[in-house]
PDB file of N, CA, C and O in Angstrom:
ATOM      1  N   ALA A   1      20.581  30.945 -30.007  1.00 72.00           N
ATOM      2  CA  ALA A   1      21.465  29.924 -30.548  1.00 72.00           C
ATOM      3  C   ALA A   1      21.788  28.863 -29.480  1.00 72.00           C
ATOM      4  O   ALA A   1      21.821  27.676 -29.790  1.00 72.00           O
ATOM      5  N   ASP A   2      22.011  29.321 -28.251  1.00 80.00           N
ATOM      6  CA  ASP A   2      22.317  28.370 -27.177  1.00 80.00           C
ATOM      7  C   ASP A   2      21.122  27.470 -26.892  1.00 80.00           C
ATOM      8  O   ASP A   2      21.275  26.293 -26.581  1.00 80.00           O
ATOM      9  N   TYR A   3      19.925  28.050 -27.005  1.00 79.00           N
ATOM     10  CA  TYR A   3      18.703  27.284 -26.746  1.00 79.00           C
ATOM     11  C   TYR A   3      18.581  26.132 -27.743  1.00 79.00           C
ATOM     12  O   TYR A   3      18.281  25.002 -27.362  1.00 79.00           O
ATOM     13  N   TYR A   4      18.822  26.416 -29.018  1.00 80.00           N
ATOM     14  CA  TYR A   4      18.717  25.364 -30.040  1.00 80.00           C
ATOM     15  C   TYR A   4      19.822  24.324 -29.885  1.00 80.00           C
ATOM     16  O   TYR A   4      19.610  23.140 -30.111  1.00 80.00           O
ATOM     17  N   GLN A   5      21.020  24.767 -29.482  1.00 79.00           N
ATOM     18  CA  GLN A   5      22.108  23.823 -29.275  1.00 79.00           C
ATOM     19  C   GLN A   5      21.796  22.909 -28.092  1.00 79.00           C
ATOM     20  O   GLN A   5      22.067  21.703 -28.142  1.00 79.00           O
ATOM     21  N   LEU A   6      21.206  23.450 -27.017  1.00 78.00           N
ATOM     22  CA  LEU A   6      20.827  22.633 -25.876  1.00 78.00           C
ATOM     23  C   LEU A   6      19.763  21.623 -26.279  1.00 78.00           C
ATOM     24  O   LEU A   6      19.837  20.450 -25.909  1.00 78.00           O
ATOM     25  N   GLY A   7      18.771  22.059 -27.057  1.00 80.00           N
ATOM     26  CA  GLY A   7      17.742  21.141 -27.533  1.00 80.00           C
ATOM     27  C   GLY A   7      18.332  20.038 -28.388  1.00 80.00           C
ATOM     28  O   GLY A   7      17.938  18.874 -28.273  1.00 80.00           O
ATOM     29  N   PHE A   8      19.285  20.375 -29.247  1.00 79.00           N
ATOM     30  CA  PHE A   8      19.936  19.375 -30.080  1.00 79.00           C
ATOM     31  C   PHE A   8      20.688  18.368 -29.220  1.00 79.00           C
ATOM     32  O   PHE A   8      20.629  17.161 -29.449  1.00 79.00           O
ATOM     33  N   ASN A   9      21.390  18.867 -28.181  1.00 72.00           N
ATOM     34  CA  ASN A   9      22.147  17.976 -27.302  1.00 72.00           C
ATOM     35  C   ASN A   9      21.215  17.053 -26.524  1.00 72.00           C
ATOM     36  O   ASN A   9      21.532  15.876 -26.316  1.00 72.00           O
ATOM     37  N   LEU A  10      20.072  17.566 -26.096  1.00 72.00           N
ATOM     38  CA  LEU A  10      19.120  16.722 -25.385  1.00 72.00           C
ATOM     39  C   LEU A  10      18.542  15.654 -26.304  1.00 72.00           C
ATOM     40  O   LEU A  10      18.365  14.506 -25.904  1.00 72.00           O
ATOM     41  N   ARG A  11      18.234  16.013 -27.532  1.00 74.00           N
ATOM     42  CA  ARG A  11      17.698  15.028 -28.473  1.00 74.00           C
ATOM     43  C   ARG A  11      18.754  14.014 -28.880  1.00 74.00           C
ATOM     44  O   ARG A  11      18.436  12.871 -29.184  1.00 74.00           O
ATOM     45  N   SER A  12      20.025  14.424 -28.883  1.00 75.00           N
ATOM     46  CA  SER A  12      21.108  13.524 -29.275  1.00 75.00           C
ATOM     47  C   SER A  12      21.546  12.612 -28.142  1.00 75.00           C
ATOM     48  O   SER A  12      22.409  11.767 -28.327  1.00 75.00           O
ATOM     49  N   ASN A  13      20.999  12.788 -26.946  1.00 70.00           N
ATOM     50  CA  ASN A  13      21.326  11.990 -25.772  1.00 70.00           C
ATOM     51  C   ASN A  13      22.797  12.116 -25.395  1.00 70.00           C
ATOM     52  O   ASN A  13      23.462  11.139 -25.072  1.00 70.00           O
ATOM     53  N   ILE A  14      23.294  13.355 -25.445  1.00 64.00           N
ATOM     54  CA  ILE A  14      24.666  13.597 -24.993  1.00 64.00           C
ATOM     55  C   ILE A  14      24.718  13.544 -23.474  1.00 64.00           C
ATOM     56  O   ILE A  14      25.670  13.057 -22.887  1.00 64.00           O
ATOM     57  N   PHE A  15      23.660  14.060 -22.814  1.00 62.00           N
ATOM     58  CA  PHE A  15      23.585  14.028 -21.353  1.00 62.00           C
ATOM     59  C   PHE A  15      22.947  12.698 -20.951  1.00 62.00           C
ATOM     60  O   PHE A  15      21.742  12.570 -20.882  1.00 62.00           O
ATOM     61  N   GLN A  16      23.750  11.699 -20.689  1.00 69.00           N
ATOM     62  CA  GLN A  16      23.242  10.351 -20.478  1.00 69.00           C
ATOM     63  C   GLN A  16      22.922  10.041 -19.029  1.00 69.00           C
ATOM     64  O   GLN A  16      22.549   8.934 -18.705  1.00 69.00           O
ATOM     65  N   GLY A  17      23.057  11.000 -18.133  1.00 70.00           N
ATOM     66  CA  GLY A  17      22.692  10.766 -16.745  1.00 70.00           C
ATOM     67  C   GLY A  17      23.846  10.203 -15.936  1.00 70.00           C
ATOM     68  O   GLY A  17      24.972  10.069 -16.400  1.00 70.00           O
ATOM     69  N   GLY A  18      23.517   9.872 -14.695  1.00 69.00           N
ATOM     70  CA  GLY A  18      24.525   9.389 -13.767  1.00 69.00           C
ATOM     71  C   GLY A  18      24.826   7.922 -13.951  1.00 69.00           C
ATOM     72  O   GLY A  18      24.238   7.249 -14.803  1.00 69.00           O
ATOM     73  N   PRO A  19      25.731   7.396 -13.149  1.00 66.00           N
ATOM     74  CA  PRO A  19      26.077   5.976 -13.270  1.00 66.00           C
ATOM     75  C   PRO A  19      24.921   5.094 -12.822  1.00 66.00           C
ATOM     76  O   PRO A  19      24.105   5.485 -11.986  1.00 66.00           O
ATOM     77  N   LEU A  20      24.840   3.906 -13.379  1.00 71.00           N
ATOM     78  CA  LEU A  20      23.767   2.991 -13.019  1.00 71.00           C
ATOM     79  C   LEU A  20      23.951   2.420 -11.613  1.00 71.00           C
ATOM     80  O   LEU A  20      22.990   2.147 -10.922  1.00 71.00           O
ATOM     81  N   GLU A  21      25.194   2.260 -11.188  1.00 76.00           N
ATOM     82  CA  GLU A  21      25.471   1.729  -9.857  1.00 76.00           C
ATOM     83  C   GLU A  21      25.923   2.878  -8.963  1.00 76.00           C
ATOM     84  O   GLU A  21      26.895   3.566  -9.266  1.00 76.00           O
ATOM     85  N   SER A  22      25.192   3.103  -7.885  1.00 74.00           N
ATOM     86  CA  SER A  22      25.558   4.196  -6.989  1.00 74.00           C
ATOM     87  C   SER A  22      26.633   3.727  -6.013  1.00 74.00           C
ATOM     88  O   SER A  22      26.688   2.562  -5.631  1.00 74.00           O
ATOM     89  N   ARG A  23      27.468   4.673  -5.618  1.00 77.00           N
ATOM     90  CA  ARG A  23      28.549   4.363  -4.677  1.00 77.00           C
ATOM     91  C   ARG A  23      28.375   5.244  -3.455  1.00 77.00           C
ATOM     92  O   ARG A  23      27.892   6.356  -3.533  1.00 77.00           O
ATOM     93  N   SER A  24      28.788   4.740  -2.326  1.00 79.00           N
ATOM     94  CA  SER A  24      28.673   5.463  -1.071  1.00 79.00           C
ATOM     95  C   SER A  24      30.053   5.581  -0.437  1.00 79.00           C
ATOM     96  O   SER A  24      30.801   4.603  -0.372  1.00 79.00           O
ATOM     97  N   LEU A  25      30.377   6.777   0.040  1.00 80.00           N
ATOM     98  CA  LEU A  25      31.673   6.974   0.685  1.00 80.00           C
ATOM     99  C   LEU A  25      31.775   6.142   1.954  1.00 80.00           C
ATOM    100  O   LEU A  25      32.814   5.587   2.263  1.00 80.00           O
ATOM    101  N   MET A  26      30.651   6.041   2.700  1.00 75.00           N
ATOM    102  CA  MET A  26      30.682   5.247   3.918  1.00 75.00           C
ATOM    103  C   MET A  26      30.914   3.771   3.606  1.00 75.00           C
ATOM    104  O   MET A  26      31.711   3.104   4.269  1.00 75.00           O
ATOM    105  N   LYS A  27      30.222   3.246   2.586  1.00 78.00           N
ATOM    106  CA  LYS A  27      30.405   1.834   2.240  1.00 78.00           C
ATOM    107  C   LYS A  27      31.803   1.570   1.698  1.00 78.00           C
ATOM    108  O   LYS A  27      32.351   0.490   1.892  1.00 78.00           O
ATOM    109  N   ASP A  28      32.373   2.564   0.998  1.00 78.00           N
ATOM    110  CA  ASP A  28      33.728   2.388   0.485  1.00 78.00           C
ATOM    111  C   ASP A  28      34.782   2.513   1.585  1.00 78.00           C
ATOM    112  O   ASP A  28      35.869   1.963   1.477  1.00 78.00           O
ATOM    113  N   SER A  29      34.463   3.256   2.664  1.00 83.00           N
ATOM    114  CA  SER A  29      35.451   3.535   3.700  1.00 83.00           C
ATOM    115  C   SER A  29      35.505   2.478   4.784  1.00 83.00           C
ATOM    116  O   SER A  29      36.553   2.286   5.399  1.00 83.00           O
ATOM    117  N   TYR A  30      34.363   1.823   5.059  1.00 81.00           N
ATOM    118  CA  TYR A  30      34.301   0.897   6.182  1.00 81.00           C
ATOM    119  C   TYR A  30      34.008  -0.519   5.698  1.00 81.00           C
ATOM    120  O   TYR A  30      33.439  -0.723   4.645  1.00 81.00           O
ATOM    121  N   THR A  31      34.385  -1.490   6.532  1.00 81.00           N
ATOM    122  CA  THR A  31      34.068  -2.880   6.227  1.00 81.00           C
ATOM    123  C   THR A  31      32.600  -3.140   6.563  1.00 81.00           C
ATOM    124  O   THR A  31      32.004  -2.408   7.358  1.00 81.00           O
ATOM    125  N   PRO A  32      31.969  -4.172   5.980  1.00 81.00           N
ATOM    126  CA  PRO A  32      30.533  -4.419   6.207  1.00 81.00           C
ATOM    127  C   PRO A  32      30.151  -4.621   7.666  1.00 81.00           C
ATOM    128  O   PRO A  32      29.064  -4.238   8.079  1.00 81.00           O
ATOM    129  N   ASP A  33      31.041  -5.203   8.485  1.00 83.00           N
ATOM    130  CA  ASP A  33      30.673  -5.431   9.881  1.00 83.00           C
ATOM    131  C   ASP A  33      30.529  -4.126  10.659  1.00 83.00           C
ATOM    132  O   ASP A  33      29.703  -4.020  11.563  1.00 83.00           O
ATOM    133  N   VAL A  34      31.285  -3.089  10.306  1.00 78.00           N
ATOM    134  CA  VAL A  34      31.153  -1.801  10.981  1.00 78.00           C
ATOM    135  C   VAL A  34      29.807  -1.175  10.657  1.00 78.00           C
ATOM    136  O   VAL A  34      29.135  -0.622  11.535  1.00 78.00           O
ATOM    137  N   ILE A  35      29.382  -1.268   9.416  1.00 74.00           N
ATOM    138  CA  ILE A  35      28.103  -0.684   9.009  1.00 74.00           C
ATOM    139  C   ILE A  35      26.945  -1.415   9.676  1.00 74.00           C
ATOM    140  O   ILE A  35      25.968  -0.801  10.098  1.00 74.00           O
ATOM    141  N   GLN A  36      27.042  -2.742   9.808  1.00 79.00           N
ATOM    142  CA  GLN A  36      25.965  -3.510  10.445  1.00 79.00           C
ATOM    143  C   GLN A  36      25.865  -3.211  11.929  1.00 79.00           C
ATOM    144  O   GLN A  36      24.777  -3.219  12.503  1.00 79.00           O
ATOM    145  N   LYS A  37      26.991  -2.917  12.593  1.00 79.00           N
ATOM    146  CA  LYS A  37      26.980  -2.649  14.031  1.00 79.00           C
ATOM    147  C   LYS A  37      26.610  -1.204  14.356  1.00 79.00           C
ATOM    148  O   LYS A  37      26.458  -0.871  15.519  1.00 79.00           O
ATOM    149  N   ALA A  38      26.509  -0.348  13.346  1.00 76.00           N
ATOM    150  CA  ALA A  38      26.200   1.064  13.598  1.00 76.00           C
ATOM    151  C   ALA A  38      24.812   1.196  14.217  1.00 76.00           C
ATOM    152  O   ALA A  38      23.857   0.578  13.779  1.00 76.00           O
ATOM    153  N   ILE A  39      24.722   2.002  15.262  1.00 74.00           N
ATOM    154  CA  ILE A  39      23.462   2.204  15.964  1.00 74.00           C
ATOM    155  C   ILE A  39      22.767   3.416  15.361  1.00 74.00           C
ATOM    156  O   ILE A  39      23.338   4.504  15.288  1.00 74.00           O
ATOM    157  N   ARG A  40      21.523   3.231  14.939  1.00 75.00           N
ATOM    158  CA  ARG A  40      20.754   4.335  14.365  1.00 75.00           C
ATOM    159  C   ARG A  40      19.714   4.774  15.380  1.00 75.00           C
ATOM    160  O   ARG A  40      18.751   4.062  15.638  1.00 75.00           O
ATOM    161  N   ASP A  41      19.913   5.932  15.962  1.00 75.00           N
ATOM    162  CA  ASP A  41      18.990   6.468  16.945  1.00 75.00           C
ATOM    163  C   ASP A  41      18.207   7.608  16.297  1.00 75.00           C
ATOM    164  O   ASP A  41      18.778   8.640  15.951  1.00 75.00           O
ATOM    165  N   PRO A  42      16.896   7.445  16.107  1.00 73.00           N
ATOM    166  CA  PRO A  42      16.136   8.510  15.434  1.00 73.00           C
ATOM    167  C   PRO A  42      16.057   9.797  16.241  1.00 73.00           C
ATOM    168  O   PRO A  42      15.813  10.863  15.688  1.00 73.00           O
ATOM    169  N   LYS A  43      16.290   9.728  17.557  1.00 74.00           N
ATOM    170  CA  LYS A  43      16.247  10.943  18.372  1.00 74.00           C
ATOM    171  C   LYS A  43      17.575  11.689  18.368  1.00 74.00           C
ATOM    172  O   LYS A  43      17.629  12.839  18.780  1.00 74.00           O
ATOM    173  N   ASN A  44      18.642  11.049  17.922  1.00 73.00           N
ATOM    174  CA  ASN A  44      19.947  11.686  17.876  1.00 73.00           C
ATOM    175  C   ASN A  44      20.446  11.593  16.445  1.00 73.00           C
ATOM    176  O   ASN A  44      21.025  10.604  16.035  1.00 73.00           O
ATOM    177  N   TRP A  45      20.212  12.627  15.654  1.00 68.00           N
ATOM    178  CA  TRP A  45      20.485  12.618  14.222  1.00 68.00           C
ATOM    179  C   TRP A  45      21.770  13.379  13.948  1.00 68.00           C
ATOM    180  O   TRP A  45      21.809  14.604  14.085  1.00 68.00           O
ATOM    181  N   HIS A  46      22.836  12.681  13.618  1.00 71.00           N
ATOM    182  CA  HIS A  46      24.161  13.258  13.355  1.00 71.00           C
ATOM    183  C   HIS A  46      24.613  14.136  14.511  1.00 71.00           C
ATOM    184  O   HIS A  46      25.136  15.239  14.310  1.00 71.00           O
ATOM    185  N   GLY A  47      24.373  13.666  15.741  1.00 68.00           N
ATOM    186  CA  GLY A  47      24.806  14.431  16.901  1.00 68.00           C
ATOM    187  C   GLY A  47      23.815  15.488  17.332  1.00 68.00           C
ATOM    188  O   GLY A  47      23.989  16.108  18.365  1.00 68.00           O
ATOM    189  N   ARG A  48      22.768  15.728  16.548  1.00 71.00           N
ATOM    190  CA  ARG A  48      21.762  16.727  16.900  1.00 71.00           C
ATOM    191  C   ARG A  48      20.538  16.007  17.423  1.00 71.00           C
ATOM    192  O   ARG A  48      20.049  15.080  16.804  1.00 71.00           O
ATOM    193  N   ARG A  49      20.038  16.449  18.546  1.00 73.00           N
ATOM    194  CA  ARG A  49      18.867  15.817  19.115  1.00 73.00           C
ATOM    195  C   ARG A  49      17.611  16.387  18.476  1.00 73.00           C
ATOM    196  O   ARG A  49      17.548  17.552  18.116  1.00 73.00           O
ATOM    197  N   THR A  50      16.612  15.527  18.331  1.00 73.00           N
ATOM    198  CA  THR A  50      15.347  15.971  17.780  1.00 73.00           C
ATOM    199  C   THR A  50      14.593  16.765  18.845  1.00 73.00           C
ATOM    200  O   THR A  50      14.386  16.286  19.947  1.00 73.00           O
ATOM    201  N   ASP A  51      14.186  17.983  18.505  1.00 79.00           N
ATOM    202  CA  ASP A  51      13.497  18.818  19.478  1.00 79.00           C
ATOM    203  C   ASP A  51      11.980  18.697  19.307  1.00 79.00           C
ATOM    204  O   ASP A  51      11.490  17.946  18.466  1.00 79.00           O
ATOM    205  N   ASP A  52      11.254  19.423  20.141  1.00 81.00           N
ATOM    206  CA  ASP A  52       9.792  19.359  20.114  1.00 81.00           C
ATOM    207  C   ASP A  52       9.231  19.823  18.768  1.00 81.00           C
ATOM    208  O   ASP A  52       8.265  19.255  18.266  1.00 81.00           O
ATOM    209  N   LEU A  53       9.831  20.860  18.181  1.00 81.00           N
ATOM    210  CA  LEU A  53       9.343  21.351  16.892  1.00 81.00           C
ATOM    211  C   LEU A  53       9.527  20.292  15.806  1.00 81.00           C
ATOM    212  O   LEU A  53       8.640  20.082  14.973  1.00 81.00           O
ATOM    213  N   GLY A  54      10.653  19.589  15.826  1.00 81.00           N
ATOM    214  CA  GLY A  54      10.877  18.526  14.850  1.00 81.00           C
ATOM    215  C   GLY A  54       9.879  17.391  15.013  1.00 81.00           C
ATOM    216  O   GLY A  54       9.359  16.856  14.037  1.00 81.00           O
ATOM    217  N   ARG A  55       9.603  17.030  16.281  1.00 84.00           N
ATOM    218  CA  ARG A  55       8.609  15.979  16.526  1.00 84.00           C
ATOM    219  C   ARG A  55       7.224  16.434  16.098  1.00 84.00           C
ATOM    220  O   ARG A  55       6.438  15.651  15.573  1.00 84.00           O
ATOM    221  N   TRP A  56       6.903  17.735  16.293  1.00 88.00           N
ATOM    222  CA  TRP A  56       5.600  18.246  15.867  1.00 88.00           C
ATOM    223  C   TRP A  56       5.463  18.153  14.352  1.00 88.00           C
ATOM    224  O   TRP A  56       4.431  17.739  13.835  1.00 88.00           O
ATOM    225  N   HIS A  57       6.514  18.539  13.625  1.00 88.00           N
ATOM    226  CA  HIS A  57       6.472  18.463  12.155  1.00 88.00           C
ATOM    227  C   HIS A  57       6.307  17.012  11.697  1.00 88.00           C
ATOM    228  O   HIS A  57       5.596  16.742  10.728  1.00 88.00           O
ATOM    229  N   GLN A  58       6.970  16.095  12.380  1.00 89.00           N
ATOM    230  CA  GLN A  58       6.842  14.681  12.020  1.00 89.00           C
ATOM    231  C   GLN A  58       5.408  14.199  12.245  1.00 89.00           C
ATOM    232  O   GLN A  58       4.818  13.545  11.385  1.00 89.00           O
ATOM    233  N   LYS A  59       4.820  14.541  13.390  1.00 92.00           N
ATOM    234  CA  LYS A  59       3.440  14.145  13.663  1.00 92.00           C
ATOM    235  C   LYS A  59       2.473  14.826  12.702  1.00 92.00           C
ATOM    236  O   LYS A  59       1.481  14.222  12.268  1.00 92.00           O
ATOM    237  N   ASN A  60       2.753  16.079  12.357  1.00 93.00           N
ATOM    238  CA  ASN A  60       1.889  16.802  11.431  1.00 93.00           C
ATOM    239  C   ASN A  60       1.913  16.156  10.045  1.00 93.00           C
ATOM    240  O   ASN A  60       0.869  16.019   9.398  1.00 93.00           O
ATOM    241  N   ALA A  61       3.085  15.749   9.592  1.00 94.00           N
ATOM    242  CA  ALA A  61       3.179  15.084   8.288  1.00 94.00           C
ATOM    243  C   ALA A  61       2.416  13.759   8.301  1.00 94.00           C
ATOM    244  O   ALA A  61       1.702  13.434   7.340  1.00 94.00           O
ATOM    245  N   LEU A  62       2.534  13.003   9.395  1.00 94.00           N
ATOM    246  CA  LEU A  62       1.783  11.749   9.501  1.00 94.00           C
ATOM    247  C   LEU A  62       0.280  12.011   9.514  1.00 94.00           C
ATOM    248  O   LEU A  62      -0.489  11.286   8.882  1.00 94.00           O
ATOM    249  N   ASN A  63      -0.144  13.068  10.218  1.00 95.00           N
ATOM    250  CA  ASN A  63      -1.556  13.416  10.287  1.00 95.00           C
ATOM    251  C   ASN A  63      -2.092  13.811   8.912  1.00 95.00           C
ATOM    252  O   ASN A  63      -3.192  13.409   8.515  1.00 95.00           O
ATOM    253  N   LEU A  64      -1.318  14.603   8.171  1.00 95.00           N
ATOM    254  CA  LEU A  64      -1.753  15.006   6.830  1.00 95.00           C
ATOM    255  C   LEU A  64      -1.861  13.801   5.902  1.00 95.00           C
ATOM    256  O   LEU A  64      -2.812  13.699   5.109  1.00 95.00           O
ATOM    257  N   ASN A  65      -0.905  12.875   5.993  1.00 95.00           N
ATOM    258  CA  ASN A  65      -0.971  11.667   5.168  1.00 95.00           C
ATOM    259  C   ASN A  65      -2.177  10.817   5.536  1.00 95.00           C
ATOM    260  O   ASN A  65      -2.833  10.240   4.669  1.00 95.00           O
ATOM    261  N   LEU A  66      -2.492  10.746   6.842  1.00 95.00           N
ATOM    262  CA  LEU A  66      -3.650   9.983   7.292  1.00 95.00           C
ATOM    263  C   LEU A  66      -4.945  10.611   6.792  1.00 95.00           C
ATOM    264  O   LEU A  66      -5.839   9.917   6.303  1.00 95.00           O
ATOM    265  N   GLN A  67      -5.043  11.942   6.880  1.00 95.00           N
ATOM    266  CA  GLN A  67      -6.232  12.621   6.376  1.00 95.00           C
ATOM    267  C   GLN A  67      -6.420  12.412   4.878  1.00 95.00           C
ATOM    268  O   GLN A  67      -7.536  12.181   4.392  1.00 95.00           O
ATOM    269  N   LYS A  68      -5.312  12.460   4.141  1.00 95.00           N
ATOM    270  CA  LYS A  68      -5.371  12.257   2.700  1.00 95.00           C
ATOM    271  C   LYS A  68      -5.827  10.825   2.379  1.00 95.00           C
ATOM    272  O   LYS A  68      -6.670  10.609   1.490  1.00 95.00           O
ATOM    273  N   ALA A  69      -5.328   9.844   3.119  1.00 94.00           N
ATOM    274  CA  ALA A  69      -5.731   8.453   2.893  1.00 94.00           C
ATOM    275  C   ALA A  69      -7.201   8.259   3.210  1.00 94.00           C
ATOM    276  O   ALA A  69      -7.918   7.553   2.481  1.00 94.00           O
ATOM    277  N   PHE A  70      -7.702   8.885   4.301  1.00 94.00           N
ATOM    278  CA  PHE A  70      -9.128   8.783   4.636  1.00 94.00           C
ATOM    279  C   PHE A  70      -9.998   9.402   3.554  1.00 94.00           C
ATOM    280  O   PHE A  70     -11.041   8.866   3.187  1.00 94.00           O
ATOM    281  N   GLU A  71      -9.573  10.562   3.022  1.00 93.00           N
ATOM    282  CA  GLU A  71     -10.340  11.220   1.971  1.00 93.00           C
ATOM    283  C   GLU A  71     -10.389  10.383   0.701  1.00 93.00           C
ATOM    284  O   GLU A  71     -11.406  10.332   0.025  1.00 93.00           O
ATOM    285  N   GLU A  72      -9.254   9.730   0.385  1.00 93.00           N
ATOM    286  CA  GLU A  72      -9.238   8.890  -0.814  1.00 93.00           C
ATOM    287  C   GLU A  72     -10.115   7.647  -0.641  1.00 93.00           C
ATOM    288  O   GLU A  72     -10.747   7.191  -1.580  1.00 93.00           O
ATOM    289  N   LYS A  73     -10.138   7.116   0.583  1.00 92.00           N
ATOM    290  CA  LYS A  73     -10.897   5.886   0.803  1.00 92.00           C
ATOM    291  C   LYS A  73     -12.384   6.150   0.998  1.00 92.00           C
ATOM    292  O   LYS A  73     -13.222   5.450   0.445  1.00 92.00           O
ATOM    293  N   TYR A  74     -12.725   7.150   1.810  1.00 91.00           N
ATOM    294  CA  TYR A  74     -14.124   7.373   2.159  1.00 91.00           C
ATOM    295  C   TYR A  74     -14.747   8.587   1.461  1.00 91.00           C
ATOM    296  O   TYR A  74     -15.933   8.820   1.594  1.00 91.00           O
ATOM    297  N   GLY A  75     -13.955   9.355   0.753  1.00 81.00           N
ATOM    298  CA  GLY A  75     -14.515  10.500   0.025  1.00 81.00           C
ATOM    299  C   GLY A  75     -14.664  11.657   0.900  1.00 81.00           C
ATOM    300  O   GLY A  75     -15.326  12.559   0.947  1.00 81.00           O
TER     301      GLY A  75
END
């Protein structure tokens, strides 16, 4: 019975999704000049430094994407 009721609700568009305009707590909390002056350091992520394993995973993901692009282009 619950399964059919869920299907009916989905077909009736009762679950209409999230808001069309997204909001950010940081943008709501600070003025625009503070956000523009914020320094983004990729090696220091939320106070945590990127270690060798993280850099290896990043390079590995780039390598896999490169291999996939070569295979698509050259077969």
